[in-house]
Amino acid sequence: MIGRIWLGGFAAALAAASFTAPAFAADAGKDARHEAGRKIYNFRCYFCHGYSGDAKTLAATYLAPKPRDFTKDDEKSISREQMIAAVRDGKPGTAMKGFKGIISERDVETVVDFVRAEFIRAKAVNTRYHTPENGWPNHERNKVAFPFATGAIPLDRPWDQLSPTEKKGKRLFLSTCISCHDHARTEDPGPVWGGRPLSYPRNHFDPGDFNAPPPTKADAIASASPYALHDVVPQVSGLTPGEKRGETLFQANCAFCHGATGTGRNWIGSFMEPHPRDLTDPKFMKDMTRGRLAHTIREGLPNTSMPAWKSVLKDDEIDAIIAYVSRVFHPVKP
């Protein structure tokens, strides 16, 4: 679900910038390797599995099957070797991606050992998010909003059906809690494929609305966003029919990740890891050939978000895209 992925990028960036890891126990808290595992987990794994390892996260509500709740495991229910394989290679048929090529084998083992110590063995309660250790003193003062965060009251329940206290809680949830808890629970969640980024867009431009016209350059500048500028289609005169066809295909298929400008500096591209290739980068493109680019488009790139397009695009369509890239973004060698 693309809309959820945007939220993931935002939350991961937020976590990396602001999360303060709590202490574990006297011995493990002094263990540098354990704390290194915590840092990896808090940046790579928390969004689905939660800071507490219990998979009670917003992302988990959209995933089937659900992420693993490590607090329900014991050391016999899942082995260290099984966990290392899952982190390294992923789990087919689930949202668990493989991290091979993204983090080292040593870091894979480090984060697995952290999870086994912190969540499976210790069932550590001091990793809970809304605690004083994590910067949430007296969180009970916000309890009027709790029913909306937990889903006890659906967020779309009409205002006239709420008590004065519930109305106060809903206003608090909408003004503060929703940035992480999203819509919590709704009786009518709306379109599954709706794009609902949190900190963007401005000027009513929604990257998830594929029927909306793309922003103009004036919109991009006025929006005060560093991303929207890269959703403006370059205006290049004198394109050949093949290049025009390539423009249509690129903007319909490739621009979602690479941006309309080919830079990968649009909203979604900025949060993907590894980042989509900047097709305007002279350093990268100077040795690019048509054959190599065609192979990448057809077959995809392992350990990245670049999929294989061979079942979607015909060879002549791929050729048209390459012609457009070569003309508009950077020349491609024969």
PDB file of C-alpha atoms in Angstrom, residues 75-227:
ATOM      1  CA  GLU A  75      13.853 -19.435  22.848  1.00  0.00           C
ATOM      2  CA  LYS A  76      12.503 -22.785  21.660  1.00  0.00           C
ATOM      3  CA  SER A  77       9.700 -21.436  19.453  1.00  0.00           C
ATOM      4  CA  ILE A  78      12.141 -19.761  17.055  1.00  0.00           C
ATOM      5  CA  SER A  79      15.866 -20.381  16.836  1.00  0.00           C
ATOM      6  CA  ARG A  80      18.612 -17.827  16.407  1.00  0.00           C
ATOM      7  CA  GLU A  81      19.446 -19.355  13.026  1.00  0.00           C
ATOM      8  CA  GLN A  82      15.839 -18.985  11.831  1.00  0.00           C
ATOM      9  CA  MET A  83      15.810 -15.331  12.850  1.00  0.00           C
ATOM     10  CA  ILE A  84      19.127 -14.581  11.154  1.00  0.00           C
ATOM     11  CA  ALA A  85      17.843 -16.164   7.941  1.00  0.00           C
ATOM     12  CA  ALA A  86      14.605 -14.129   8.128  1.00  0.00           C
ATOM     13  CA  VAL A  87      16.420 -10.835   8.635  1.00  0.00           C
ATOM     14  CA  ARG A  88      18.992 -11.584   5.965  1.00  0.00           C
ATOM     15  CA  ASP A  89      16.732 -13.125   3.298  1.00  0.00           C
ATOM     16  CA  GLY A  90      13.227 -11.999   4.218  1.00  0.00           C
ATOM     17  CA  LYS A  91      10.084 -14.117   4.493  1.00  0.00           C
ATOM     18  CA  PRO A  92       8.273 -14.842   1.217  1.00  0.00           C
ATOM     19  CA  GLY A  93       4.561 -14.111   1.331  1.00  0.00           C
ATOM     20  CA  THR A  94       4.940 -11.518   4.081  1.00  0.00           C
ATOM     21  CA  ALA A  95       6.004  -7.892   4.408  1.00  0.00           C
ATOM     22  CA  MET A  96       9.292  -9.018   5.978  1.00  0.00           C
ATOM     23  CA  LYS A  97      11.962  -7.864   3.537  1.00  0.00           C
ATOM     24  CA  GLY A  98      15.497  -9.179   3.419  1.00  0.00           C
ATOM     25  CA  PHE A  99      18.268  -6.867   4.588  1.00  0.00           C
ATOM     26  CA  LYS A 100      21.087  -8.586   2.757  1.00  0.00           C
ATOM     27  CA  GLY A 101      23.044  -5.891   0.935  1.00  0.00           C
ATOM     28  CA  ILE A 102      21.578  -3.183   3.164  1.00  0.00           C
ATOM     29  CA  ILE A 103      23.183  -4.078   6.492  1.00  0.00           C
ATOM     30  CA  SER A 104      26.172  -6.321   7.111  1.00  0.00           C
ATOM     31  CA  GLU A 105      25.970  -9.935   8.259  1.00  0.00           C
ATOM     32  CA  ARG A 106      27.482  -8.778  11.543  1.00  0.00           C
ATOM     33  CA  ASP A 107      24.679  -6.251  12.023  1.00  0.00           C
ATOM     34  CA  VAL A 108      22.106  -8.923  11.168  1.00  0.00           C
ATOM     35  CA  GLU A 109      23.446 -11.095  13.987  1.00  0.00           C
ATOM     36  CA  THR A 110      23.685  -8.097  16.324  1.00  0.00           C
ATOM     37  CA  VAL A 111      20.057  -7.087  15.887  1.00  0.00           C
ATOM     38  CA  VAL A 112      18.852 -10.696  16.172  1.00  0.00           C
ATOM     39  CA  ASP A 113      20.721 -11.149  19.449  1.00  0.00           C
ATOM     40  CA  PHE A 114      19.237  -7.881  20.720  1.00  0.00           C
ATOM     41  CA  VAL A 115      15.697  -9.057  19.913  1.00  0.00           C
ATOM     42  CA  ARG A 116      16.275 -12.412  21.569  1.00  0.00           C
ATOM     43  CA  ALA A 117      17.673 -10.815  24.717  1.00  0.00           C
ATOM     44  CA  GLU A 118      15.325  -7.847  24.997  1.00  0.00           C
ATOM     45  CA  PHE A 119      11.966  -9.197  23.875  1.00  0.00           C
ATOM     46  CA  ILE A 120      12.075 -12.989  23.853  1.00  0.00           C
ATOM     47  CA  ARG A 121      14.019 -13.599  27.072  1.00  0.00           C
ATOM     48  CA  ALA A 122      13.562 -10.467  29.168  1.00  0.00           C
ATOM     49  CA  LYS A 123      10.111  -9.359  27.926  1.00  0.00           C
ATOM     50  CA  ALA A 124      11.458  -5.894  28.773  1.00  0.00           C
ATOM     51  CA  VAL A 125       8.677  -3.483  29.716  1.00  0.00           C
ATOM     52  CA  ASN A 126      10.928  -0.427  29.781  1.00  0.00           C
ATOM     53  CA  THR A 127      11.026  -0.328  25.997  1.00  0.00           C
ATOM     54  CA  ARG A 128       7.354   0.714  25.949  1.00  0.00           C
ATOM     55  CA  TYR A 129       6.922   3.850  23.936  1.00  0.00           C
ATOM     56  CA  HIS A 130       4.782   6.120  26.116  1.00  0.00           C
ATOM     57  CA  THR A 131       6.993   5.997  29.211  1.00  0.00           C
ATOM     58  CA  PRO A 132       8.949   8.658  31.130  1.00  0.00           C
ATOM     59  CA  GLU A 133      12.187   7.016  29.942  1.00  0.00           C
ATOM     60  CA  ASN A 134      11.147   7.759  26.366  1.00  0.00           C
ATOM     61  CA  GLY A 135      10.157  11.347  26.989  1.00  0.00           C
ATOM     62  CA  TRP A 136       6.484  10.875  27.883  1.00  0.00           C
ATOM     63  CA  PRO A 137       6.092  11.969  31.539  1.00  0.00           C
ATOM     64  CA  ASN A 138       2.563  11.784  32.973  1.00  0.00           C
ATOM     65  CA  HIS A 139       1.111  10.397  29.758  1.00  0.00           C
ATOM     66  CA  GLU A 140      -2.129   9.664  31.621  1.00  0.00           C
ATOM     67  CA  ARG A 141      -2.994  13.344  31.279  1.00  0.00           C
ATOM     68  CA  ASN A 142      -3.892  12.538  27.679  1.00  0.00           C
ATOM     69  CA  LYS A 143      -6.225   9.676  28.546  1.00  0.00           C
ATOM     70  CA  VAL A 144      -9.285  11.340  26.989  1.00  0.00           C
ATOM     71  CA  ALA A 145      -7.678  10.583  23.615  1.00  0.00           C
ATOM     72  CA  PHE A 146      -6.831   6.962  24.411  1.00  0.00           C
ATOM     73  CA  PRO A 147     -10.140   5.461  23.138  1.00  0.00           C
ATOM     74  CA  PHE A 148      -9.435   6.914  19.705  1.00  0.00           C
ATOM     75  CA  ALA A 149      -5.802   5.728  19.693  1.00  0.00           C
ATOM     76  CA  THR A 150      -6.748   2.186  20.744  1.00  0.00           C
ATOM     77  CA  GLY A 151      -9.745   2.000  18.438  1.00  0.00           C
ATOM     78  CA  ALA A 152     -12.287   1.652  21.224  1.00  0.00           C
ATOM     79  CA  ILE A 153     -14.131   4.557  19.577  1.00  0.00           C
ATOM     80  CA  PRO A 154     -13.988   4.789  15.774  1.00  0.00           C
ATOM     81  CA  LEU A 155     -12.541   8.071  14.618  1.00  0.00           C
ATOM     82  CA  ASP A 156     -15.329   8.652  12.116  1.00  0.00           C
ATOM     83  CA  ARG A 157     -18.111   8.369  14.687  1.00  0.00           C
ATOM     84  CA  PRO A 158     -20.239  11.528  14.193  1.00  0.00           C
ATOM     85  CA  TRP A 159     -19.557  14.381  16.584  1.00  0.00           C
ATOM     86  CA  ASP A 160     -23.186  14.505  17.684  1.00  0.00           C
ATOM     87  CA  GLN A 161     -22.888  10.930  18.971  1.00  0.00           C
ATOM     88  CA  LEU A 162     -19.943  11.755  21.257  1.00  0.00           C
ATOM     89  CA  SER A 163     -20.100  12.906  24.866  1.00  0.00           C
ATOM     90  CA  PRO A 164     -18.387  16.179  25.844  1.00  0.00           C
ATOM     91  CA  THR A 165     -15.412  14.207  27.184  1.00  0.00           C
ATOM     92  CA  GLU A 166     -15.215  12.116  24.014  1.00  0.00           C
ATOM     93  CA  LYS A 167     -15.341  15.265  21.864  1.00  0.00           C
ATOM     94  CA  LYS A 168     -12.420  16.660  23.857  1.00  0.00           C
ATOM     95  CA  GLY A 169     -10.523  13.407  23.341  1.00  0.00           C
ATOM     96  CA  LYS A 170     -11.229  13.395  19.613  1.00  0.00           C
ATOM     97  CA  ARG A 171      -9.990  16.968  19.240  1.00  0.00           C
ATOM     98  CA  LEU A 172      -6.790  16.075  21.130  1.00  0.00           C
ATOM     99  CA  PHE A 173      -6.292  12.969  18.984  1.00  0.00           C
ATOM    100  CA  LEU A 174      -6.806  14.908  15.746  1.00  0.00           C
ATOM    101  CA  SER A 175      -4.464  17.726  16.762  1.00  0.00           C
ATOM    102  CA  THR A 176      -1.639  15.626  18.220  1.00  0.00           C
ATOM    103  CA  CYS A 177      -1.902  11.836  18.247  1.00  0.00           C
ATOM    104  CA  ILE A 178      -2.946  11.284  14.646  1.00  0.00           C
ATOM    105  CA  SER A 179       0.542  12.101  13.323  1.00  0.00           C
ATOM    106  CA  CYS A 180       1.684   8.655  14.500  1.00  0.00           C
ATOM    107  CA  HIS A 181      -1.540   6.733  15.102  1.00  0.00           C
ATOM    108  CA  ASP A 182      -3.072   7.702  11.745  1.00  0.00           C
ATOM    109  CA  HIS A 183      -6.819   7.016  11.697  1.00  0.00           C
ATOM    110  CA  ALA A 184      -6.526   4.278  14.388  1.00  0.00           C
ATOM    111  CA  ARG A 185      -9.898   2.635  13.676  1.00  0.00           C
ATOM    112  CA  THR A 186     -12.635   3.837  11.390  1.00  0.00           C
ATOM    113  CA  GLU A 187     -15.900   2.198  10.399  1.00  0.00           C
ATOM    114  CA  ASP A 188     -15.323   3.433   6.853  1.00  0.00           C
ATOM    115  CA  PRO A 189     -11.535   3.581   6.224  1.00  0.00           C
ATOM    116  CA  GLY A 190     -11.922   4.884   2.666  1.00  0.00           C
ATOM    117  CA  PRO A 191     -10.053   3.657  -0.425  1.00  0.00           C
ATOM    118  CA  VAL A 192      -7.396   1.064   0.341  1.00  0.00           C
ATOM    119  CA  TRP A 193      -5.052   2.599  -2.231  1.00  0.00           C
ATOM    120  CA  GLY A 194      -5.466   6.180  -1.078  1.00  0.00           C
ATOM    121  CA  GLY A 195      -2.233   8.120  -0.606  1.00  0.00           C
ATOM    122  CA  ARG A 196      -2.270   9.947   2.719  1.00  0.00           C
ATOM    123  CA  PRO A 197       1.185  11.380   3.440  1.00  0.00           C
ATOM    124  CA  LEU A 198       1.407  13.202   6.756  1.00  0.00           C
ATOM    125  CA  SER A 199       3.751  16.148   6.370  1.00  0.00           C
ATOM    126  CA  TYR A 200       3.084  16.748   2.676  1.00  0.00           C
ATOM    127  CA  PRO A 201       1.485  17.769   0.285  1.00  0.00           C
ATOM    128  CA  ARG A 202       0.746  21.453   0.052  1.00  0.00           C
ATOM    129  CA  ASN A 203      -1.360  23.277  -2.528  1.00  0.00           C
ATOM    130  CA  HIS A 204      -3.719  20.283  -2.617  1.00  0.00           C
ATOM    131  CA  PHE A 205      -1.298  18.103  -4.584  1.00  0.00           C
ATOM    132  CA  ASP A 206      -1.557  14.453  -3.531  1.00  0.00           C
ATOM    133  CA  PRO A 207       1.007  12.025  -5.029  1.00  0.00           C
ATOM    134  CA  GLY A 208      -1.483   9.194  -4.415  1.00  0.00           C
ATOM    135  CA  ASP A 209      -4.174  10.756  -6.589  1.00  0.00           C
ATOM    136  CA  PHE A 210      -3.260   9.482 -10.027  1.00  0.00           C
ATOM    137  CA  ASN A 211      -6.195  11.267 -11.650  1.00  0.00           C
ATOM    138  CA  ALA A 212      -5.037  14.686 -10.492  1.00  0.00           C
ATOM    139  CA  PRO A 213      -2.961  16.830 -12.832  1.00  0.00           C
ATOM    140  CA  PRO A 214       0.727  17.129 -11.906  1.00  0.00           C
ATOM    141  CA  PRO A 215       1.832  20.348 -10.235  1.00  0.00           C
ATOM    142  CA  THR A 216       3.105  23.238 -12.257  1.00  0.00           C
ATOM    143  CA  LYS A 217       6.467  24.827 -11.592  1.00  0.00           C
ATOM    144  CA  ALA A 218       4.671  27.739  -9.940  1.00  0.00           C
ATOM    145  CA  ASP A 219       2.823  25.301  -7.651  1.00  0.00           C
ATOM    146  CA  ALA A 220       6.095  23.628  -6.721  1.00  0.00           C
ATOM    147  CA  ILE A 221       7.766  26.891  -5.783  1.00  0.00           C
ATOM    148  CA  ALA A 222       4.730  28.222  -3.938  1.00  0.00           C
ATOM    149  CA  SER A 223       4.336  25.018  -1.951  1.00  0.00           C
ATOM    150  CA  ALA A 224       7.600  25.612  -0.086  1.00  0.00           C
ATOM    151  CA  SER A 225       8.358  21.930  -0.581  1.00  0.00           C
ATOM    152  CA  PRO A 226      11.705  20.560  -1.716  1.00  0.00           C
ATOM    153  CA  TYR A 227       9.878  17.575  -3.215  1.00  0.00           C
TER     154      TYR A 227
END
